[in-house]
Every structure is written in structure tokens, then in C-alpha cells.
Amino acid sequence: MGKRASFGGRLGVLLVAAGSAVGLGNIWRFPCELGQNGGGAFLLIYLVCAVVIGLPIMLAEFSLGRMGQSNVVGTFRRVSGTNKYRWIGYAGVLCALLIMGFYGVVCGWTLDYVYQAVAHGFSSMTSEELSQSFKDFSVQPVRPVLWMMLFLTINCVVVFLGVKEGIERTSKVLMPLLLLLVIVMCVRSVTLPGGSEGLRFLFEPDFSKLTPQVVLNAMGQAFFSLSLGMGCMTTYGSYIGKDINLGHSVLQVTILDTMVSILSAVAIFPVVFAMGINPSSGPELAFITLPNVFNQIPGGYIWAILFFLLLSIAALTSAISLLEVITAFVSEELKISRKKSAVYATVLIMILGVFASLSLGVWSEYKIFGFSFFEFLDDVTARFVMPLTGLSISWFVAWKVGRKRLEKELTNGHTIRAKYLGVFLFLLKYVTPLAIIVVFLNQTIDFF
Ligand code: PFF
């Protein structure tokens, strides 16, 4: 067997893993959740969740992946020395596939909006027209499907090119660009007259808004945003060099991801407040509210293009990581070339995506438990598959891998220090599982 591919170094690891973490979840979902869950109070709880749940699970996934040196299924087999825990890996691959089924559709929308922003801008449209235009677009049978296919093809090309030449190279170009775009948009937003109201909403916690549901939403958001619970960080962990300090990398990725979420909210809320728009408008925030907002600010044509470009870049680097989970699995477990595996996986995702996209329009009368197929994929993964896989991964690392092997992995064979090991294991053994179980039970009760 040839030498396994690996990322170039510390910066490569950071940008690739942050590329996975920073996605639609930060720029689209986080500001929405924040708006709907009372602003600053949500932010505070989110930060606690990122530290108490996010950090330990990401560290667990990274160490597991680097120990196993294989795809997510192979890793469980190699680390445990038996086939008994392979199912956790299968659950991860399934989860990545299901998520890509609907994520790919939204990714396609972002491309269409880049196109619209460039082609005609949104300035001639009233807010009613914008809202109608988004609804008309998302239920169409052909246009969203074509954009999705284009997006998934670009995604496939990156993964097809390989871990270093495709994934790492793309992340190294796109992530700095993404950071630059977010910062530029923030500066624009906070310098608008009337924008300070938005900043107050963001940073002044109103604890009267704090309900158990807000806490649960924050936990779910931390999971999704940090790409945990589906073997994504496990697969990426297998490409991390043995000389990299995993503790540092995990901390850096979490900080960067959280920073982009906060910056996105800073880019969005002051503008929303300055224009007197209700901050709690749901997922349509990105596709309806913001174009409307851009219409009203000077240079709106350019800002709209930059915003949708930012959204598509973030979407791409995350979609790459989801496709990599499936590609590595197909290629290594079924012994098919990497290139063919990327193509097969993409075709499978496209089929799911076509169903998901059509389920919002021409097939909307077909429901699964009362949900459209699109909503079903989103709901089932967020409520069940992700938390359960996340729980199983952390359980396996905490209880089956054992302190000694973990210590060896985290200290790079006892060459560096990992003073946090005790706290990490405590969180992973007790706090993280408890938190996930509480979220899971709540979600389940809610679902039925
Ligand atoms: N973290 C990504 C986001 O915030 O949009 C979504 C995601 C990517 C989730 C990869 C899970 C994953 F494995």
C-alpha cells in the first residue's frame, strides 16, 4: 500500500478543518438562530457549548482519525482491532450522505444568487417581489436542480484531485478570501448610521430570553457548525501529520469557526437594524431579507455580489469535507480508485439532491412523517443521526481507546505536553454524553 496522503503542515490542517467547519451553518444558520433565540444570551450559551462539547468531540475525532490512518469505517476497525464497532463508521458515512442530500440543494441556491446578483442585482425589486422571487425559484423543477448539479460537479473536481492537490490547495485559497470578505462586510455594516442598535442586540445578553429550548438550539448549532458527529473530522484527522499538536489545532479551528459566526452576525444585524427589519426573520434571512437590505444601502449591487460569493465559498469548503468522508470510505473499503469513488459518491448525492429539491416544489404533496423529503433529511440528520453518531464516537474514544493510547496520540509519542488530558477525558466521559442525551431526548419528544 502506498503512503497515505497528508496535509502539508499546521496551516494546512487549520485551513482545511476550518474550511469544513465554516459553512452555511455560520453565515446563514447562526445569525438566524441568534435572531430567533434572543441575541446575546444565545451567543453566550453557544460559546459554552463550543468549549464544553465542541472542543472535546473534535479532539476525540482528530485523535481517532490520526490513530486509525483510514476512512471512518476502517478507523474503527483498526483502532479497536475488531469489526464490532464498524457500525459507528457506517452511521457517519450515512449521515454525511444524507446531509449532502439537502446541503447540496442550498449550495446550488447560493450559486444562483451569485449569478442573479451579478446579472441584474436586486435593486429593481421590492421586498414583496424578492420574497416571491425566492419562493418561485426554490419550487421550480429545473433551475435549482441545475445549479445544484453545477455546484456538486465543482465539489467533485476538488475531491477528485486529491487530499493535497485538491482539498488543501482549494482551502488555502478560499479560506483567506472568505475571511477577508467577512471582515469587509463587517466594516460596511457597523459603519452604517443606526447600526449600533444591532450590535447592542448581539452583545447585550437578555437573560429573560433564556429558555431550555434556547440552550438546546445552541448545542445543536455547535454540533453542526463544528462539523461533528459524522466522521468528517475523523476522516480529516487521518490526514494530519504525526508532528502536529492536535490540542492546538482543535483550539484554533474552534476559535476561527466561532469568530466567523460572530463576524457574520456582526455583518448582518447592524444592517438589519439600520433598515428597521425584524431580526428574527427565519431562514429566509439570507435569500430575502439581505438582498432587500442591500438594495437600500449605497453600493448595494457590489455588497450583494460579495455576500453571495462569501456564502458559496463557505458552502464549498464544507461540502468538500462531506464528500471526502464518503469518497475515502468507498475508495478504501470497496477498493475502488479515489477518482472513481468521488464520481460515484457525487452521482449518489445528486440523485438524493434531485429528490430533495423537487420535494419543495412539484413533489411537495409527498410527505414523510409530515415533512417534505428536503426537511426530512435536514431533520433526521440534525435530530437523530448526528447526535447519536457523535455520542458513539465520543463513547468509543473515552471508554474503548483508553487513556494510555490517547495520551500517546495527544503528546505525539510523549514528545510534547498535553496538560489538558485529564479535563478532556472527564468532559468526554461524562459531560459531553450527558449533554447529547439531553438534546437527543428533547428532539425526539419534539419530533413525535
Ligand atoms: N460545519 C458546516 C457548516 O457550518 O455549514 C456543515 C457541516 C460540514 C456539517 C461538514 C457537518 C460536516 F461534516
CSV table of C-alpha atoms and ligand atoms in Angstrom, one decimal:
chain,number,residue,atom,x,y,z
A,1,MET,CA,0.0,0.0,0.0
A,2,GLY,CA,1.3,3.5,-0.9
A,3,LYS,CA,1.9,6.1,1.7
A,4,ARG,CA,-1.3,7.7,2.9
A,5,ALA,CA,-1.8,11.4,1.8
A,6,SER,CA,-1.4,14.0,4.5
A,7,PHE,CA,-1.9,17.7,4.8
A,8,GLY,CA,1.1,19.9,4.4
A,9,GLY,CA,1.5,21.3,7.9
A,10,ARG,CA,-0.1,23.3,10.7
A,11,LEU,CA,-1.5,25.9,8.5
A,12,GLY,CA,-2.9,23.3,6.1
A,13,VAL,CA,-4.6,21.5,8.9
A,14,LEU,CA,-6.1,24.7,10.2
A,15,LEU,CA,-7.4,25.9,6.9
A,16,VAL,CA,-8.8,22.6,5.8
A,17,ALA,CA,-10.5,21.8,9.0
A,18,ALA,CA,-11.8,25.3,9.4
A,19,GLY,CA,-13.0,25.1,5.8
A,20,SER,CA,-15.1,22.2,6.8
A,21,ALA,CA,-16.4,23.9,10.0
A,22,VAL,CA,-17.1,27.3,8.4
A,23,GLY,CA,-20.0,26.9,6.1
A,24,LEU,CA,-23.7,27.8,5.6
A,25,GLY,CA,-24.0,27.0,9.3
A,26,ASN,CA,-22.0,30.1,10.3
A,27,ILE,CA,-23.2,32.6,7.7
A,28,TRP,CA,-26.7,31.5,7.1
A,29,ARG,CA,-27.9,29.5,10.1
A,30,PHE,CA,-26.0,31.1,13.1
A,31,PRO,CA,-27.4,34.7,12.5
A,32,CYS,CA,-30.9,33.2,12.1
A,33,GLU,CA,-30.7,31.2,15.3
A,34,LEU,CA,-29.3,34.2,17.1
A,35,GLY,CA,-32.1,36.4,15.8
A,36,GLN,CA,-34.7,33.8,16.8
A,37,ASN,CA,-33.2,33.0,20.2
A,38,GLY,CA,-32.8,36.4,21.8
A,39,GLY,CA,-29.4,37.6,20.6
A,40,GLY,CA,-26.6,38.0,23.2
A,41,ALA,CA,-28.0,35.3,25.6
A,42,PHE,CA,-27.8,32.7,22.8
A,43,LEU,CA,-24.3,33.8,21.9
A,44,LEU,CA,-23.2,33.2,25.5
A,45,ILE,CA,-24.7,29.7,25.7
A,46,TYR,CA,-23.3,28.9,22.3
A,47,LEU,CA,-19.8,29.8,23.5
A,48,VAL,CA,-20.2,27.5,26.5
A,49,CYS,CA,-21.4,24.7,24.2
A,50,ALA,CA,-18.5,25.1,21.8
A,51,VAL,CA,-16.0,24.8,24.7
A,52,VAL,CA,-17.7,22.0,26.7
A,53,ILE,CA,-19.0,19.9,23.9
A,54,GLY,CA,-17.3,21.0,20.7
A,55,LEU,CA,-13.7,21.0,21.7
A,56,PRO,CA,-13.7,17.6,23.3
A,57,ILE,CA,-15.5,15.9,20.5
A,58,MET,CA,-13.4,17.5,17.8
A,59,LEU,CA,-10.3,16.4,19.7
A,60,ALA,CA,-11.7,12.9,20.0
A,61,GLU,CA,-12.4,12.8,16.3
A,62,PHE,CA,-8.9,14.1,15.3
A,63,SER,CA,-7.1,11.7,17.6
A,64,LEU,CA,-9.2,8.8,16.5
A,65,GLY,CA,-8.6,9.6,12.8
A,66,ARG,CA,-4.9,10.0,13.2
A,67,MET,CA,-4.6,6.8,15.2
A,68,GLY,CA,-6.6,4.8,12.6
A,69,GLN,CA,-5.0,6.2,9.5
A,70,SER,CA,-8.0,5.2,7.5
A,71,ASN,CA,-11.5,6.2,6.4
A,72,VAL,CA,-14.1,6.5,9.1
A,73,VAL,CA,-15.2,2.8,8.9
A,74,GLY,CA,-11.7,1.5,8.6
A,75,THR,CA,-10.6,3.6,11.5
A,76,PHE,CA,-13.0,1.9,13.9
A,77,ARG,CA,-11.8,-1.5,12.8
A,78,ARG,CA,-8.1,-0.6,13.0
A,79,VAL,CA,-8.2,1.2,16.3
A,80,SER,CA,-10.4,-1.5,18.1
A,81,GLY,CA,-8.8,-4.4,16.3
A,82,THR,CA,-12.2,-5.9,15.7
A,83,ASN,CA,-15.2,-5.5,13.4
A,84,LYS,CA,-17.5,-4.8,16.4
A,85,TYR,CA,-17.6,-1.0,16.2
A,86,ARG,CA,-17.7,-0.6,12.4
A,87,TRP,CA,-21.3,0.4,12.6
A,88,ILE,CA,-20.3,3.7,14.1
A,89,GLY,CA,-18.3,4.5,11.0
A,90,TYR,CA,-21.2,3.4,8.7
A,91,ALA,CA,-23.5,5.7,10.6
A,92,GLY,CA,-21.1,8.6,9.9
A,93,VAL,CA,-21.0,7.8,6.2
A,94,LEU,CA,-24.7,7.6,6.1
A,95,CYS,CA,-25.0,10.9,7.9
A,96,ALA,CA,-22.6,12.6,5.5
A,97,LEU,CA,-24.6,11.3,2.6
A,98,LEU,CA,-28.0,12.4,4.0
A,99,ILE,CA,-26.7,15.9,4.9
A,100,MET,CA,-25.2,16.3,1.4
A,101,GLY,CA,-28.7,15.5,0.0
A,102,PHE,CA,-30.1,18.8,1.2
A,103,TYR,CA,-27.0,20.8,1.8
A,104,GLY,CA,-26.1,20.5,-1.9
A,105,VAL,CA,-29.5,22.0,-2.8
A,106,VAL,CA,-28.9,25.1,-0.6
A,107,CYS,CA,-25.3,25.3,-2.0
A,108,GLY,CA,-26.9,25.4,-5.5
A,109,TRP,CA,-29.2,28.3,-4.4
A,110,THR,CA,-26.1,30.3,-3.3
A,111,LEU,CA,-24.6,29.9,-6.9
A,112,ASP,CA,-27.9,31.0,-8.4
A,113,TYR,CA,-27.9,34.1,-6.2
A,114,VAL,CA,-24.3,35.0,-7.1
A,115,TYR,CA,-25.5,34.8,-10.7
A,116,GLN,CA,-28.5,36.9,-10.1
A,117,ALA,CA,-26.5,39.4,-8.1
A,118,VAL,CA,-24.1,39.8,-11.0
A,119,ALA,CA,-26.6,39.7,-13.8
A,120,HIS,CA,-29.2,42.2,-12.7
A,121,GLY,CA,-28.7,42.9,-9.0
A,122,PHE,CA,-31.8,43.1,-6.8
A,123,SER,CA,-32.2,46.9,-6.8
A,124,SER,CA,-35.3,47.0,-9.1
A,125,MET,CA,-37.2,44.6,-6.7
A,126,THR,CA,-39.5,45.5,-3.8
A,127,SER,CA,-39.4,43.3,-0.7
A,128,GLU,CA,-42.6,41.5,-1.8
A,129,GLU,CA,-41.0,40.8,-5.1
A,130,LEU,CA,-37.8,39.5,-3.5
A,131,SER,CA,-39.8,37.2,-1.3
A,132,GLN,CA,-41.9,36.0,-4.2
A,133,SER,CA,-38.9,35.5,-6.4
A,134,PHE,CA,-37.2,33.3,-3.8
A,135,LYS,CA,-40.3,31.2,-3.3
A,136,ASP,CA,-40.8,30.9,-7.1
A,137,PHE,CA,-37.2,29.9,-7.6
A,138,SER,CA,-36.9,27.3,-4.9
A,139,VAL,CA,-40.0,25.4,-6.1
A,140,GLN,CA,-39.0,25.3,-9.7
A,141,PRO,CA,-38.3,21.9,-11.1
A,142,VAL,CA,-35.3,22.6,-13.3
A,143,ARG,CA,-33.3,25.7,-12.3
A,144,PRO,CA,-32.4,24.9,-8.7
A,145,VAL,CA,-31.5,21.3,-9.8
A,146,LEU,CA,-29.1,22.5,-12.5
A,147,TRP,CA,-27.4,24.9,-10.1
A,148,MET,CA,-27.1,22.1,-7.6
A,149,MET,CA,-25.6,19.8,-10.2
A,150,LEU,CA,-23.1,22.5,-11.2
A,151,PHE,CA,-22.1,23.0,-7.5
A,152,LEU,CA,-21.7,19.3,-6.9
A,153,THR,CA,-19.6,18.9,-10.0
A,154,ILE,CA,-17.2,21.6,-8.8
A,155,ASN,CA,-17.2,19.9,-5.5
A,156,CYS,CA,-16.4,16.6,-7.1
A,157,VAL,CA,-13.5,18.0,-9.1
A,158,VAL,CA,-11.8,19.3,-5.9
A,159,VAL,CA,-12.1,15.9,-4.1
A,160,PHE,CA,-11.2,14.1,-7.3
A,161,LEU,CA,-7.9,16.0,-7.4
A,162,GLY,CA,-6.9,14.5,-4.1
A,163,VAL,CA,-6.2,15.5,-0.5
A,164,LYS,CA,-3.3,17.7,-1.1
A,165,GLU,CA,-3.7,18.9,-4.6
A,166,GLY,CA,-7.5,19.3,-4.4
A,167,ILE,CA,-8.7,19.8,-0.8
A,168,GLU,CA,-5.8,21.5,0.8
A,169,ARG,CA,-5.0,23.8,-2.2
A,170,THR,CA,-8.6,24.9,-2.5
A,171,SER,CA,-8.9,25.7,1.2
A,172,LYS,CA,-5.7,27.6,1.2
A,173,VAL,CA,-7.0,29.9,-1.5
A,174,LEU,CA,-10.7,30.1,-0.4
A,175,MET,CA,-10.4,30.4,3.3
A,176,PRO,CA,-8.3,33.6,3.4
A,177,LEU,CA,-10.6,35.1,0.8
A,178,LEU,CA,-13.6,34.2,2.9
A,179,LEU,CA,-12.1,35.8,6.0
A,180,LEU,CA,-11.3,38.9,4.0
A,181,LEU,CA,-14.9,39.1,2.7
A,182,VAL,CA,-16.5,38.6,6.1
A,183,ILE,CA,-14.3,41.4,7.6
A,184,VAL,CA,-15.1,43.8,4.8
A,185,MET,CA,-18.8,43.2,5.2
A,186,CYS,CA,-18.5,43.8,8.9
A,187,VAL,CA,-16.8,47.1,8.5
A,188,ARG,CA,-19.6,48.1,6.0
A,189,SER,CA,-22.3,47.1,8.4
A,190,VAL,CA,-21.1,48.7,11.6
A,191,THR,CA,-20.4,52.0,9.9
A,192,LEU,CA,-24.0,52.4,8.7
A,193,PRO,CA,-25.9,55.0,10.7
A,194,GLY,CA,-28.3,53.3,13.1
A,195,GLY,CA,-26.2,50.1,13.1
A,196,SER,CA,-25.2,50.3,16.8
A,197,GLU,CA,-28.7,49.0,17.8
A,198,GLY,CA,-27.8,45.8,16.0
A,199,LEU,CA,-24.6,45.5,18.0
A,200,ARG,CA,-26.4,46.0,21.2
A,201,PHE,CA,-28.8,43.2,20.3
A,202,LEU,CA,-25.9,41.0,19.6
A,203,PHE,CA,-23.7,41.7,22.6
A,204,GLU,CA,-26.1,42.6,25.4
A,205,PRO,CA,-27.4,39.4,26.8
A,206,ASP,CA,-31.1,39.5,27.8
A,207,PHE,CA,-31.4,36.6,30.2
A,208,SER,CA,-35.1,36.8,30.2
A,209,LYS,CA,-35.0,35.2,26.8
A,210,LEU,CA,-33.1,32.2,28.1
A,211,THR,CA,-35.3,29.0,27.9
A,212,PRO,CA,-34.3,25.4,27.8
A,213,GLN,CA,-35.1,25.4,24.1
A,214,VAL,CA,-32.5,28.2,23.6
A,215,VAL,CA,-29.9,26.0,25.3
A,216,LEU,CA,-30.8,23.0,23.1
A,217,ASN,CA,-30.7,25.1,20.0
A,218,ALA,CA,-27.2,26.4,20.9
A,219,MET,CA,-26.0,22.9,21.4
A,220,GLY,CA,-27.3,21.7,18.1
A,221,GLN,CA,-25.8,24.7,16.4
A,222,ALA,CA,-22.4,24.0,17.9
A,223,PHE,CA,-22.5,20.4,16.7
A,224,PHE,CA,-23.5,21.3,13.1
A,225,SER,CA,-21.2,24.3,12.9
A,226,LEU,CA,-18.1,22.4,14.1
A,227,SER,CA,-18.8,19.5,11.6
A,228,LEU,CA,-19.0,17.0,14.4
A,229,GLY,CA,-20.8,13.7,14.7
A,230,MET,CA,-20.4,12.2,11.2
A,231,GLY,CA,-16.8,11.2,10.9
A,232,CYS,CA,-15.8,14.3,9.0
A,233,MET,CA,-13.1,15.4,11.5
A,234,THR,CA,-12.2,11.7,11.9
A,235,THR,CA,-11.5,11.4,8.2
A,236,TYR,CA,-9.6,14.7,8.2
A,237,GLY,CA,-7.7,13.5,11.3
A,238,SER,CA,-6.3,10.6,9.3
A,239,TYR,CA,-4.5,13.1,7.1
A,240,ILE,CA,-2.9,15.1,9.9
A,241,GLY,CA,0.9,14.6,10.3
A,242,LYS,CA,2.2,12.9,13.4
A,243,ASP,CA,4.1,16.0,14.3
A,244,ILE,CA,1.1,18.3,14.6
A,245,ASN,CA,-0.1,19.3,18.1
A,246,LEU,CA,-3.7,18.2,17.9
A,247,GLY,CA,-4.8,20.2,21.0
A,248,HIS,CA,-3.6,23.4,19.4
A,249,SER,CA,-5.2,22.6,16.1
A,250,VAL,CA,-8.6,21.9,17.7
A,251,LEU,CA,-8.4,25.1,19.6
A,252,GLN,CA,-7.5,27.1,16.6
A,253,VAL,CA,-10.3,25.6,14.4
A,254,THR,CA,-12.9,26.2,17.1
A,255,ILE,CA,-11.8,29.8,17.6
A,256,LEU,CA,-11.8,30.5,13.9
A,257,ASP,CA,-15.2,28.9,13.4
A,258,THR,CA,-16.7,30.8,16.3
A,259,MET,CA,-15.1,34.1,15.1
A,260,VAL,CA,-16.6,33.7,11.6
A,261,SER,CA,-20.1,33.0,13.2
A,262,ILE,CA,-19.8,36.2,15.3
A,263,LEU,CA,-18.4,38.2,12.4
A,264,SER,CA,-21.3,37.1,10.2
A,265,ALA,CA,-23.8,38.2,12.8
A,266,VAL,CA,-21.9,41.5,13.1
A,267,ALA,CA,-22.1,41.8,9.3
A,268,ILE,CA,-25.8,41.2,9.3
A,269,PHE,CA,-27.5,42.6,12.4
A,270,PRO,CA,-26.4,46.2,12.3
A,271,VAL,CA,-27.6,46.4,8.7
A,272,VAL,CA,-30.9,44.7,9.5
A,273,PHE,CA,-31.4,47.1,12.4
A,274,ALA,CA,-30.3,50.1,10.5
A,275,MET,CA,-33.1,49.3,7.9
A,276,GLY,CA,-35.7,48.6,10.6
A,277,ILE,CA,-36.2,45.0,9.8
A,278,ASN,CA,-37.2,42.3,12.3
A,279,PRO,CA,-34.1,40.4,13.3
A,280,SER,CA,-35.9,37.1,13.9
A,281,SER,CA,-37.0,36.5,10.3
A,282,GLY,CA,-36.1,32.8,9.8
A,283,PRO,CA,-34.0,31.0,7.2
A,284,GLU,CA,-35.1,33.5,4.5
A,285,LEU,CA,-32.7,36.0,6.2
A,286,ALA,CA,-30.0,35.3,3.6
A,287,PHE,CA,-32.1,35.0,0.5
A,288,ILE,CA,-34.8,37.5,1.0
A,289,THR,CA,-34.0,39.9,3.8
A,290,LEU,CA,-30.5,40.6,2.9
A,291,PRO,CA,-31.0,41.3,-0.8
A,292,ASN,CA,-33.7,43.7,0.4
A,293,VAL,CA,-31.2,45.3,2.8
A,294,PHE,CA,-28.5,45.6,0.2
A,295,ASN,CA,-31.0,47.5,-2.0
A,296,GLN,CA,-31.2,50.2,0.5
A,297,ILE,CA,-27.5,50.8,1.2
A,298,PRO,CA,-25.1,52.7,-1.1
A,299,GLY,CA,-23.1,50.3,-3.3
A,300,GLY,CA,-25.7,47.6,-2.7
A,301,TYR,CA,-25.0,46.0,-6.0
A,302,ILE,CA,-21.5,45.1,-5.0
A,303,TRP,CA,-22.4,44.1,-1.5
A,304,ALA,CA,-24.9,41.6,-2.7
A,305,ILE,CA,-22.4,40.0,-5.0
A,306,LEU,CA,-19.8,39.9,-2.2
A,307,PHE,CA,-22.2,38.4,0.2
A,308,PHE,CA,-23.4,35.6,-2.0
A,309,LEU,CA,-19.9,34.9,-3.1
A,310,LEU,CA,-18.9,34.5,0.5
A,311,LEU,CA,-21.9,32.2,1.1
A,312,SER,CA,-20.9,29.9,-1.9
A,313,ILE,CA,-17.2,29.8,-0.8
A,314,ALA,CA,-18.2,28.8,2.7
A,315,ALA,CA,-20.6,26.2,1.3
A,316,LEU,CA,-18.0,24.7,-1.0
A,317,THR,CA,-15.2,24.1,1.6
A,318,SER,CA,-17.8,22.4,3.8
A,319,ALA,CA,-19.3,20.3,1.1
A,320,ILE,CA,-15.8,19.2,0.1
A,321,SER,CA,-15.3,17.7,3.6
A,322,LEU,CA,-18.7,15.8,3.5
A,323,LEU,CA,-17.9,14.4,0.1
A,324,GLU,CA,-14.4,13.3,1.3
A,325,VAL,CA,-16.0,11.2,4.1
A,326,ILE,CA,-17.9,9.2,1.5
A,327,THR,CA,-15.1,9.2,-1.1
A,328,ALA,CA,-12.5,7.9,1.3
A,329,PHE,CA,-14.9,5.2,2.5
A,330,VAL,CA,-15.9,4.0,-0.9
A,331,SER,CA,-12.3,4.1,-2.2
A,332,GLU,CA,-10.7,2.3,0.7
A,333,GLU,CA,-13.4,-0.1,1.8
A,334,LEU,CA,-14.6,-1.2,-1.7
A,335,LYS,CA,-11.1,-0.9,-3.2
A,336,ILE,CA,-12.1,1.4,-6.0
A,337,SER,CA,-9.8,4.2,-7.3
A,338,ARG,CA,-10.2,7.5,-5.5
A,339,LYS,CA,-11.2,9.3,-8.7
A,340,LYS,CA,-14.0,6.8,-9.5
A,341,SER,CA,-15.1,6.9,-5.9
A,342,ALA,CA,-15.5,10.7,-5.9
A,343,VAL,CA,-17.6,10.4,-9.1
A,344,TYR,CA,-19.8,7.6,-7.8
A,345,ALA,CA,-20.4,9.4,-4.5
A,346,THR,CA,-21.3,12.6,-6.3
A,347,VAL,CA,-23.8,10.8,-8.5
A,348,LEU,CA,-25.4,9.3,-5.5
A,349,ILE,CA,-25.6,12.7,-3.8
A,350,MET,CA,-27.1,14.3,-7.0
A,351,ILE,CA,-29.9,11.7,-7.0
A,352,LEU,CA,-30.7,12.5,-3.4
A,353,GLY,CA,-30.5,16.2,-4.2
A,354,VAL,CA,-32.9,15.9,-7.1
A,355,PHE,CA,-35.5,14.3,-4.8
A,356,ALA,CA,-34.8,16.9,-2.1
A,357,SER,CA,-35.1,19.8,-4.5
A,358,LEU,CA,-38.2,18.6,-6.2
A,359,SER,CA,-39.8,17.8,-2.8
A,360,LEU,CA,-40.0,21.6,-2.3
A,361,GLY,CA,-42.0,22.1,-5.5
A,362,VAL,CA,-43.6,19.6,-7.9
A,363,TRP,CA,-43.4,16.7,-5.4
A,364,SER,CA,-44.4,18.7,-2.3
A,365,GLU,CA,-47.5,16.6,-1.8
A,366,TYR,CA,-45.4,13.5,-0.9
A,367,LYS,CA,-44.6,13.7,2.8
A,368,ILE,CA,-42.5,11.6,5.2
A,369,PHE,CA,-43.9,11.9,8.7
A,370,GLY,CA,-45.4,15.2,7.6
A,371,PHE,CA,-42.1,16.5,6.2
A,372,SER,CA,-41.0,17.1,2.6
A,373,PHE,CA,-38.0,15.0,1.7
A,374,PHE,CA,-35.8,18.0,2.0
A,375,GLU,CA,-37.0,18.8,5.5
A,376,PHE,CA,-36.9,15.2,6.4
A,377,LEU,CA,-33.2,14.9,5.5
A,378,ASP,CA,-32.4,18.0,7.5
A,379,ASP,CA,-34.4,17.0,10.5
A,380,VAL,CA,-33.5,13.4,10.7
A,381,THR,CA,-29.7,14.1,10.5
A,382,ALA,CA,-29.8,17.0,12.9
A,383,ARG,CA,-32.1,15.4,15.5
A,384,PHE,CA,-31.0,11.7,15.3
A,385,VAL,CA,-28.1,10.7,13.2
A,386,MET,CA,-25.7,13.4,14.1
A,387,PRO,CA,-26.2,13.3,17.9
A,388,LEU,CA,-26.2,9.5,18.0
A,389,THR,CA,-23.1,9.2,15.9
A,390,GLY,CA,-21.4,11.9,17.9
A,391,LEU,CA,-22.3,10.2,21.1
A,392,SER,CA,-21.0,6.8,19.8
A,393,ILE,CA,-17.7,8.4,18.6
A,394,SER,CA,-17.1,10.1,22.0
A,395,TRP,CA,-18.1,7.0,23.9
A,396,PHE,CA,-15.7,4.9,21.8
A,397,VAL,CA,-12.8,7.3,22.3
A,398,ALA,CA,-13.5,7.8,26.0
A,399,TRP,CA,-14.1,4.3,27.1
A,400,LYS,CA,-12.7,1.9,24.5
A,401,VAL,CA,-9.5,3.6,23.3
A,402,GLY,CA,-8.2,4.1,26.8
A,403,ARG,CA,-6.1,6.8,28.5
A,404,LYS,CA,-2.7,5.4,27.6
A,405,ARG,CA,-3.2,5.3,23.8
A,406,LEU,CA,-4.9,8.7,23.9
A,407,GLU,CA,-2.1,10.2,25.8
A,408,LYS,CA,0.4,8.8,23.3
A,409,GLU,CA,-1.6,10.3,20.5
A,410,LEU,CA,-2.1,13.7,22.0
A,411,THR,CA,1.5,14.0,23.1
A,412,ASN,CA,2.9,12.9,19.7
A,413,GLY,CA,4.5,9.9,21.3
A,414,HIS,CA,5.4,11.7,24.5
A,415,THR,CA,7.4,14.4,22.7
A,416,ILE,CA,5.0,17.3,23.6
A,417,ARG,CA,2.9,18.0,26.6
A,418,ALA,CA,-0.9,17.6,26.9
A,419,LYS,CA,-1.7,19.0,30.3
A,420,TYR,CA,-5.4,19.2,29.4
A,421,LEU,CA,-5.7,15.4,29.1
A,422,GLY,CA,-7.5,14.9,32.5
A,423,VAL,CA,-10.1,17.6,31.8
A,424,PHE,CA,-10.5,16.4,28.3
A,425,LEU,CA,-11.2,12.8,29.4
A,426,PHE,CA,-13.6,14.0,32.1
A,427,LEU,CA,-15.6,16.1,29.6
A,428,LEU,CA,-15.6,13.3,27.1
A,429,LYS,CA,-16.6,10.6,29.5
A,430,TYR,CA,-19.4,12.4,31.4
A,431,VAL,CA,-20.3,15.9,30.3
A,432,THR,CA,-20.5,15.5,26.6
A,433,PRO,CA,-22.6,12.3,26.6
A,434,LEU,CA,-25.0,13.8,29.1
A,435,ALA,CA,-25.4,16.9,27.1
A,436,ILE,CA,-26.0,15.0,23.9
A,437,ILE,CA,-28.5,12.6,25.5
A,438,VAL,CA,-30.5,15.6,26.9
A,439,VAL,CA,-30.6,17.2,23.4
A,440,PHE,CA,-31.4,13.9,21.8
A,441,LEU,CA,-34.3,13.1,24.2
A,442,ASN,CA,-35.7,16.6,23.8
A,443,GLN,CA,-35.5,16.4,20.0
A,444,THR,CA,-37.1,13.0,20.0
A,445,ILE,CA,-40.0,14.1,22.2
A,446,ASP,CA,-40.5,17.1,20.0
A,447,PHE,CA,-40.5,15.0,16.8
A,448,PHE,CA,-43.3,12.6,17.7
B,1,PFF,N1,-20.0,22.8,9.5
B,1,PFF,C1,-20.7,23.1,8.3
B,1,PFF,C2,-21.4,24.4,8.4
B,1,PFF,O1,-21.4,25.0,9.5
B,1,PFF,O2,-22.1,24.8,7.5
B,1,PFF,C3,-21.7,22.0,8.0
B,1,PFF,C4,-21.1,20.6,8.0
B,1,PFF,C5,-20.0,20.3,7.2
B,1,PFF,C6,-21.6,19.7,8.9
B,1,PFF,C7,-19.4,19.1,7.4
B,1,PFF,C8,-21.0,18.5,9.1
B,1,PFF,C9,-19.9,18.2,8.3
B,1,PFF,F1,-19.3,17.0,8.4
